[in-house]
Short mmCIF file of C-alpha atoms and ligand atoms in Angstrom, two decimals:
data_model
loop_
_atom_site.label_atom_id
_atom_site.label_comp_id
_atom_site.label_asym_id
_atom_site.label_seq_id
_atom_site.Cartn_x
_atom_site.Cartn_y
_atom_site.Cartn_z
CA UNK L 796 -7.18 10.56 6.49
CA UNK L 797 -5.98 8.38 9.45
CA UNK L 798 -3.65 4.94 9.03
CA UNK L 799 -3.93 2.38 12.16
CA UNK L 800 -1.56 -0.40 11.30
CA UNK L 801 -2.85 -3.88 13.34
CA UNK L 802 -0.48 -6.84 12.88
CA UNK L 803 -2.63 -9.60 12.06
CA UNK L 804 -3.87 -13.50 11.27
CA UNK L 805 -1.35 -16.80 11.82
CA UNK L 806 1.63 -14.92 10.13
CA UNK L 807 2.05 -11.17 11.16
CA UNK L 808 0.28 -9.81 7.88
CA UNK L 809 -0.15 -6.13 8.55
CA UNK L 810 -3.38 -5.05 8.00
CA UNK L 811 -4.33 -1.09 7.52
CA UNK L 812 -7.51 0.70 8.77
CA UNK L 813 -7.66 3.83 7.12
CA UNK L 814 -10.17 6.27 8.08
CA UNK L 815 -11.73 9.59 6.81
CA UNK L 816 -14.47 11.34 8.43
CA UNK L 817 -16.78 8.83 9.60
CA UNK L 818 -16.23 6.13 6.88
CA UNK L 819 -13.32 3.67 6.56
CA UNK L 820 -11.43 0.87 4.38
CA UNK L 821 -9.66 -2.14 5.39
CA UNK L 822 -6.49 -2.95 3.22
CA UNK L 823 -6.12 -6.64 3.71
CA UNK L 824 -7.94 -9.42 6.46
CA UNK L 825 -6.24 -11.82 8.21
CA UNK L 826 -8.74 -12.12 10.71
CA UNK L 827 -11.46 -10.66 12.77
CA UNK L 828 -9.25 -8.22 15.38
CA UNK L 829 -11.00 -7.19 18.46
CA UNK L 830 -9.19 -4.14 18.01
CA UNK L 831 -10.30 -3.37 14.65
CA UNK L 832 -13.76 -3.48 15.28
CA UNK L 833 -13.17 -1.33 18.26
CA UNK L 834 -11.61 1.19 16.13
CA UNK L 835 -14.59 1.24 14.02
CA UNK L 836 -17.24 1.80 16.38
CA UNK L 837 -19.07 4.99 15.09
CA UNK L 838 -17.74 4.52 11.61
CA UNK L 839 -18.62 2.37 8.43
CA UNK L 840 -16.73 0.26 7.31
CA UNK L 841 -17.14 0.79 3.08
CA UNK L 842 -14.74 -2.03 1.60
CA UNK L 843 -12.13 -4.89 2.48
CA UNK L 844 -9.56 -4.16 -0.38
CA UNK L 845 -7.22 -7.02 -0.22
CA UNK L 846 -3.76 -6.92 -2.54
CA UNK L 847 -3.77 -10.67 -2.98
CA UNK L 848 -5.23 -13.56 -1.84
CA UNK L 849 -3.27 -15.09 -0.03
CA UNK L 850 -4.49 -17.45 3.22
CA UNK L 851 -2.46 -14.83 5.20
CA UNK L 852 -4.12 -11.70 4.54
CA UNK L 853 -7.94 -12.64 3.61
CA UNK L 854 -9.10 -15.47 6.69
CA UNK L 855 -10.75 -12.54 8.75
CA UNK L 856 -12.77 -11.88 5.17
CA UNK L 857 -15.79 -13.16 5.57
CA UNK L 858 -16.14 -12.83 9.54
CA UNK L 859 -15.35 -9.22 8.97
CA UNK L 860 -18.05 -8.55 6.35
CA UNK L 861 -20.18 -10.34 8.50
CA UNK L 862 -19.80 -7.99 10.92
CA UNK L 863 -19.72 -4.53 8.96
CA UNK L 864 -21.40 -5.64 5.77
CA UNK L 865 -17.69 -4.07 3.89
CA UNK L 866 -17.65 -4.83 0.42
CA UNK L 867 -14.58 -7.45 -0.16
CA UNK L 868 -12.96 -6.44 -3.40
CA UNK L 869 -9.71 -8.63 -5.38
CA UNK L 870 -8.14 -8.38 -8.42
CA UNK L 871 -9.75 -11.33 -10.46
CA UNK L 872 -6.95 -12.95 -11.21
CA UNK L 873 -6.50 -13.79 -7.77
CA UNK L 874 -9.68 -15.53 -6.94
CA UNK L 875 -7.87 -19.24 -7.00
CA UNK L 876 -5.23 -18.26 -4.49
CA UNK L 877 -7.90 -16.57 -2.06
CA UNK L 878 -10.40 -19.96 -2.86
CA UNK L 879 -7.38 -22.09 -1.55
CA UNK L 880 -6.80 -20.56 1.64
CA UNK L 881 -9.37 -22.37 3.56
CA UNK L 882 -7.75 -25.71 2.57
CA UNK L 883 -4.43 -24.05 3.23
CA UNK L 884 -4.78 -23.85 6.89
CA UNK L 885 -6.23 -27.39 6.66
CA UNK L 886 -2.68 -28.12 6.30
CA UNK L 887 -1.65 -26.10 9.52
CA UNK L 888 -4.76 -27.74 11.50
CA UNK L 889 -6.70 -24.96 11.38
CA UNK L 890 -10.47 -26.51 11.05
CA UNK L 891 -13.33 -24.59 9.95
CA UNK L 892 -12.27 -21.91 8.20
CA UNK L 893 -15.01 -21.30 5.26
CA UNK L 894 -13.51 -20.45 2.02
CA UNK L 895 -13.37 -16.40 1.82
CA UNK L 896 -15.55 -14.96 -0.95
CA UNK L 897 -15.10 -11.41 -2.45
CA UNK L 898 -18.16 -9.60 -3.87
CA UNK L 899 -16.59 -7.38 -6.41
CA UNK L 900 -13.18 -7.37 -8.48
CA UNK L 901 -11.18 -4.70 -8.23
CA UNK L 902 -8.86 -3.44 -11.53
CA UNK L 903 -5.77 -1.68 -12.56
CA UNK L 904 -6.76 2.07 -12.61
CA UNK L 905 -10.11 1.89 -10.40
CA UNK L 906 -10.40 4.47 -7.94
CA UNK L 907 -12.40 3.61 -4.33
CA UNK L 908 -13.61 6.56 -2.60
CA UNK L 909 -14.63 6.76 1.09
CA UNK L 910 -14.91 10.00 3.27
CA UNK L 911 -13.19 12.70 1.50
CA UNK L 912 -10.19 10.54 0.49
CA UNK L 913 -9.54 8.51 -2.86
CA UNK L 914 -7.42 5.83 -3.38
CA UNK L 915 -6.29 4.16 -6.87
CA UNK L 916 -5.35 0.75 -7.64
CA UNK L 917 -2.17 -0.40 -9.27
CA UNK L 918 -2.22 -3.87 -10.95
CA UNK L 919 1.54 -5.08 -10.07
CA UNK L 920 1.74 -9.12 -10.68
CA UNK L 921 4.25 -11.26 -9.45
CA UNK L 922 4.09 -12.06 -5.89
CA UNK L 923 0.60 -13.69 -7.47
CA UNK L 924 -1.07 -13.09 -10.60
CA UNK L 925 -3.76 -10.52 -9.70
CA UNK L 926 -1.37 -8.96 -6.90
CA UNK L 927 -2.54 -5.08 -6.27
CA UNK L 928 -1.11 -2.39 -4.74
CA UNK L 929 -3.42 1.11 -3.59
CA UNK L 930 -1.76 4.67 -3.62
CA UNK L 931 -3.34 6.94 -1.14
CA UNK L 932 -2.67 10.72 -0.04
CA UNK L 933 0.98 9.77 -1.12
CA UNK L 934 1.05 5.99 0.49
CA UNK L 935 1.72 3.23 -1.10
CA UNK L 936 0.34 -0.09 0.03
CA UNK L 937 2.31 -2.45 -1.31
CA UNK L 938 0.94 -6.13 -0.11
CA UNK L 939 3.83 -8.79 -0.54
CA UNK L 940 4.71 -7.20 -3.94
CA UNK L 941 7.83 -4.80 -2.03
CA UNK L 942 9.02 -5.42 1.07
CA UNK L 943 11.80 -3.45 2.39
CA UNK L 944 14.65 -3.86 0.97
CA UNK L 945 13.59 -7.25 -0.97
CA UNK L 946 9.96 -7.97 -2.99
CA UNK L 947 7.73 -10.92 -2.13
CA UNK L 948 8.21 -14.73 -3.05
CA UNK L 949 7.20 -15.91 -6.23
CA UNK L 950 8.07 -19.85 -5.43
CA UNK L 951 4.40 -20.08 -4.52
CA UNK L 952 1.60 -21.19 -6.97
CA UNK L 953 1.02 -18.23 -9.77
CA UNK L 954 4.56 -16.37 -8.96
CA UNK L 955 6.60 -15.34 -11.06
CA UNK L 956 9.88 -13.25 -10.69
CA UNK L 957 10.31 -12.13 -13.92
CA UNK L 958 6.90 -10.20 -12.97
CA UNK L 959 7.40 -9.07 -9.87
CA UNK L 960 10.71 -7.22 -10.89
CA UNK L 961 8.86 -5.54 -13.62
CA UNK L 962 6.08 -4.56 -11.78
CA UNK L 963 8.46 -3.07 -9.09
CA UNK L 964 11.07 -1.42 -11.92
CA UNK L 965 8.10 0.28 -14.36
CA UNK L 966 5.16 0.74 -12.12
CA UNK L 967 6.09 1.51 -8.25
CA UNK L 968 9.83 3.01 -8.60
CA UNK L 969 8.41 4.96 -11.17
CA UNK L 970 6.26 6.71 -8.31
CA UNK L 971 7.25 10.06 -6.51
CA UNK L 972 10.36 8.75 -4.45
CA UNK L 973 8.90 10.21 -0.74
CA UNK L 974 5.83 7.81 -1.21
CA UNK L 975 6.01 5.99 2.27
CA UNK L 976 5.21 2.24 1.41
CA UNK L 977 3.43 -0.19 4.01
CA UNK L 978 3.96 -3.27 3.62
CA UNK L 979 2.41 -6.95 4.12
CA UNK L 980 4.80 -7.67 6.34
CA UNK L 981 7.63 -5.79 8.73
CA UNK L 982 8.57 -1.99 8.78
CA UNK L 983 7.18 0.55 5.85
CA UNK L 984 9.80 1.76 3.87
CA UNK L 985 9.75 4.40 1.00
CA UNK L 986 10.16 4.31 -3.20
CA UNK L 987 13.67 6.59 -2.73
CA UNK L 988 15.21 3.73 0.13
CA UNK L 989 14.39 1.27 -2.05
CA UNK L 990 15.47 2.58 -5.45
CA UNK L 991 18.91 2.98 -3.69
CA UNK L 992 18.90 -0.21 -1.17
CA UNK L 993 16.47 -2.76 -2.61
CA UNK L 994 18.53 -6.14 -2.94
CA UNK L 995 16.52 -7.78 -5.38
CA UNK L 996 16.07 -4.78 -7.57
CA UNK L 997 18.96 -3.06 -9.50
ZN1 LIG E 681 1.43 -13.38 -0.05
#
Protein backbone atom coordinates (compact mmCIF):
# COMPACT_ATOMS: atom_id res chain seq x y z
CA UNK A 1 0.00 0.00 0.00
CA UNK A 2 1.13 3.55 -1.03
CA UNK A 3 0.36 7.00 1.19
CA UNK A 4 0.48 10.41 -0.98
CA UNK A 5 -0.14 13.14 1.53
CA UNK A 6 -1.77 16.46 -0.53
CA UNK A 7 -2.27 19.50 1.71
CA UNK A 8 -5.59 20.65 0.97
CA UNK A 9 -9.00 23.05 0.94
CA UNK A 10 -9.03 26.88 2.62
CA UNK A 11 -7.10 25.62 5.77
CA UNK A 12 -4.14 23.16 5.06
CA UNK A 13 -6.27 19.95 5.97
CA UNK A 14 -4.08 17.08 4.91
CA UNK A 15 -5.72 14.81 2.90
CA UNK A 16 -4.32 11.01 2.25
CA UNK A 17 -4.54 9.00 -1.04
CA UNK A 18 -3.77 5.63 -0.24
CA UNK A 19 -3.37 3.19 -2.90
CA UNK A 20 -3.13 -0.66 -3.39
CA UNK A 21 -2.90 -2.32 -6.61
CA UNK A 22 -5.08 -0.54 -8.88
CA UNK A 23 -7.79 0.63 -6.38
CA UNK A 24 -7.60 3.52 -3.88
CA UNK A 25 -9.26 5.49 -0.80
CA UNK A 26 -9.33 9.04 0.01
CA UNK A 27 -9.08 9.83 3.84
CA UNK A 28 -10.67 13.21 4.05
CA UNK A 29 -11.83 16.09 1.06
CA UNK A 30 -11.19 19.45 1.25
CA UNK A 31 -11.48 19.95 -2.25
CA UNK A 32 -11.15 18.74 -5.74
CA UNK A 33 -6.97 18.69 -6.17
CA UNK A 34 -5.73 18.63 -9.65
CA UNK A 35 -3.16 16.56 -8.29
CA UNK A 36 -5.27 14.02 -6.81
CA UNK A 37 -7.07 13.18 -9.70
CA UNK A 38 -3.84 12.97 -11.52
CA UNK A 39 -2.65 10.49 -9.13
CA UNK A 40 -5.60 8.45 -9.79
CA UNK A 41 -5.57 8.13 -13.37
CA UNK A 42 -5.59 4.29 -14.03
CA UNK A 43 -6.99 3.56 -10.62
CA UNK A 44 -10.51 3.58 -8.86
CA UNK A 45 -11.19 5.46 -6.57
CA UNK A 46 -13.49 2.96 -3.96
CA UNK A 47 -14.46 5.45 -0.99
CA UNK A 48 -14.00 9.11 0.49
CA UNK A 49 -13.63 8.11 4.26
CA UNK A 50 -13.74 11.35 6.03
CA UNK A 51 -12.89 11.43 10.11
CA UNK A 52 -15.26 14.30 10.71
CA UNK A 53 -17.15 16.68 9.11
CA UNK A 54 -15.82 19.43 9.37
CA UNK A 55 -16.10 22.41 6.42
CA UNK A 56 -12.27 21.88 6.28
CA UNK A 57 -11.87 18.44 5.30
CA UNK A 58 -15.24 17.44 3.30
CA UNK A 59 -15.84 20.74 0.55
CA UNK A 60 -14.03 18.70 -2.29
CA UNK A 61 -16.87 15.83 -1.29
CA UNK A 62 -19.21 16.00 -3.62
CA UNK A 63 -17.02 17.41 -6.66
CA UNK A 64 -14.81 14.47 -5.98
CA UNK A 65 -17.52 11.79 -6.14
CA UNK A 66 -18.63 13.48 -9.02
CA UNK A 67 -15.72 12.78 -10.62
CA UNK A 68 -14.80 9.08 -9.47
CA UNK A 69 -18.23 7.96 -8.36
CA UNK A 70 -16.13 7.13 -4.53
CA UNK A 71 -18.47 6.19 -2.02
CA UNK A 72 -18.42 9.15 0.78
CA UNK A 73 -18.67 7.43 4.11
CA UNK A 74 -19.04 9.46 7.98
CA UNK A 75 -19.64 8.43 11.20
CA UNK A 76 -23.43 9.35 11.71
CA UNK A 77 -23.07 11.33 14.35
CA UNK A 78 -21.36 13.74 12.35
CA UNK A 79 -23.81 14.42 9.64
CA UNK A 80 -24.85 18.07 11.26
CA UNK A 81 -21.30 19.33 11.32
CA UNK A 82 -20.61 18.11 7.59
CA UNK A 83 -24.49 19.64 6.63
CA UNK A 84 -23.14 23.04 8.05
CA UNK A 85 -20.14 23.44 6.12
CA UNK A 86 -21.66 24.89 3.09
CA UNK A 87 -23.12 27.75 5.20
CA UNK A 88 -19.80 27.85 6.97
CA UNK A 89 -17.86 29.23 4.17
CA UNK A 90 -20.88 31.51 3.57
CA UNK A 91 -19.34 33.19 6.41
CA UNK A 92 -15.78 33.35 4.74
CA UNK A 93 -17.49 34.50 1.28
CA UNK A 94 -17.16 31.49 -0.24
CA UNK A 95 -20.50 31.29 -2.58
CA UNK A 96 -21.76 28.22 -4.01
CA UNK A 97 -20.57 25.60 -2.25
CA UNK A 98 -23.52 22.80 -2.20
CA UNK A 99 -23.94 21.16 1.06
CA UNK A 100 -21.66 17.80 0.98
CA UNK A 101 -23.71 14.61 1.23
CA UNK A 102 -22.26 11.18 2.32
CA UNK A 103 -23.88 7.97 0.98
CA UNK A 104 -23.08 5.55 3.69
CA UNK A 105 -22.16 5.81 7.56
CA UNK A 106 -19.29 4.43 8.61
CA UNK A 107 -19.01 2.72 12.46
CA UNK A 108 -16.71 1.89 15.24
CA UNK A 109 -15.20 -1.55 14.27
CA UNK A 110 -16.11 -1.57 10.36
CA UNK A 111 -13.46 -2.68 8.23
CA UNK A 112 -13.14 -1.04 4.36
CA UNK A 113 -11.24 -3.10 2.06
CA UNK A 114 -9.68 -1.95 -1.26
CA UNK A 115 -6.80 -3.71 -3.23
CA UNK A 116 -5.21 -6.12 -0.98
CA UNK A 117 -5.18 -3.76 2.03
CA UNK A 118 -7.81 -3.39 4.99
CA UNK A 119 -8.33 -0.68 7.08
CA UNK A 120 -10.54 -0.49 10.44
CA UNK A 121 -12.34 2.28 11.93
CA UNK A 122 -11.97 3.60 15.42
CA UNK A 123 -14.90 5.67 16.83
CA UNK A 124 -12.81 8.38 18.99
CA UNK A 125 -15.33 11.48 19.88
CA UNK A 126 -14.34 14.67 20.98
CA UNK A 127 -12.90 16.89 18.46
CA UNK A 128 -16.83 16.28 17.19
CA UNK A 129 -19.24 13.78 18.13
CA UNK A 130 -18.91 11.14 15.39
CA UNK A 131 -15.02 11.97 15.02
CA UNK A 132 -13.18 8.66 13.44
CA UNK A 133 -9.93 7.66 13.17
CA UNK A 134 -8.71 4.50 10.45
CA UNK A 135 -5.70 2.15 11.38
CA UNK A 136 -3.98 0.85 8.34
CA UNK A 137 -0.81 -1.51 7.75
CA UNK A 138 0.26 0.07 11.18
CA UNK A 139 -0.95 3.92 10.41
CA UNK A 140 -3.00 5.69 12.22
CA UNK A 141 -5.08 8.44 10.71
CA UNK A 142 -5.98 10.46 13.23
CA UNK A 143 -8.24 13.54 11.71
CA UNK A 144 -8.23 16.54 14.29
CA UNK A 145 -8.69 14.01 17.15
CA UNK A 146 -4.37 13.99 17.86
CA UNK A 147 -2.27 16.33 16.60
CA UNK A 148 1.27 16.29 17.51
CA UNK A 149 1.97 16.98 20.56
CA UNK A 150 -1.67 18.50 21.43
CA UNK A 151 -5.41 16.91 20.30
CA UNK A 152 -7.96 18.93 18.34
CA UNK A 153 -10.34 21.81 19.63
CA UNK A 154 -13.39 20.98 21.21
CA UNK A 155 -14.66 24.88 21.60
CA UNK A 156 -16.51 24.19 18.35
CA UNK A 157 -20.20 23.00 18.15
CA UNK A 158 -20.43 19.11 19.45
CA UNK A 159 -16.78 19.19 21.27
CA UNK A 160 -16.13 18.11 24.10
CA UNK A 161 -12.74 17.72 26.03
CA UNK A 162 -13.64 15.49 28.49
CA UNK A 163 -14.09 13.13 25.24
CA UNK A 164 -11.42 13.79 23.35
CA UNK A 165 -8.93 12.97 26.28
CA UNK A 166 -10.62 9.71 26.73
CA UNK A 167 -10.72 8.77 23.38
CA UNK A 168 -6.94 9.60 23.09
CA UNK A 169 -5.99 7.88 26.79
CA UNK A 170 -8.19 4.34 26.23
CA UNK A 171 -8.46 3.95 22.54
CA UNK A 172 -5.31 5.40 20.45
CA UNK A 173 -2.38 5.32 23.24
CA UNK A 174 -3.57 2.06 23.87
CA UNK A 175 -2.28 1.17 20.20
CA UNK A 176 1.22 -0.41 19.39
CA UNK A 177 3.51 2.69 20.28
CA UNK A 178 5.52 2.66 16.53
CA UNK A 179 2.03 3.34 14.86
CA UNK A 180 3.05 6.47 12.71
CA UNK A 181 -0.05 8.87 13.04
CA UNK A 182 -1.06 11.41 10.15
CA UNK A 183 -2.70 13.95 11.04
CA UNK A 184 -5.45 16.64 9.89
CA UNK A 185 -3.17 19.08 10.10
CA UNK A 186 0.94 19.61 10.31
CA UNK A 187 3.70 16.85 10.64
CA UNK A 188 2.66 12.95 11.48
CA UNK A 189 3.84 11.98 14.64
CA UNK A 190 3.71 8.50 16.39
CA UNK A 191 1.57 6.82 19.61
CA UNK A 192 5.25 6.40 21.61
CA UNK A 193 6.16 10.57 20.95
CA UNK A 194 3.05 11.31 22.08
CA UNK A 195 2.55 9.08 25.11
CA UNK A 196 5.85 10.76 26.31
CA UNK A 197 5.43 14.51 24.80
CA UNK A 198 1.71 15.09 24.27
CA UNK A 199 0.86 18.44 26.23
CA UNK A 200 -2.65 17.97 26.62
CA UNK A 201 -2.45 14.36 27.60
CA UNK A 202 -0.79 13.09 30.86
ZN1 LIG B 1 -12.02 19.68 12.60
Amino acid sequence: MNIKTFIAGPIEANNYLLTDNDEAVLIDCSEVKPEILKELDGKKLKYILLTHGHFDHVLGVNGMREKTKAKVLINKNDVPRMEESASIMKTFGIQGIKTPTADNFINDGDIIKFGNTEIKAISTPGHTEGGMCYLVDGKLFSGDTLFKGTVGRCDLAGGDFKKICRSVKDILFKLDENTTVYTGHGPETTIKYEKMYNEIIS
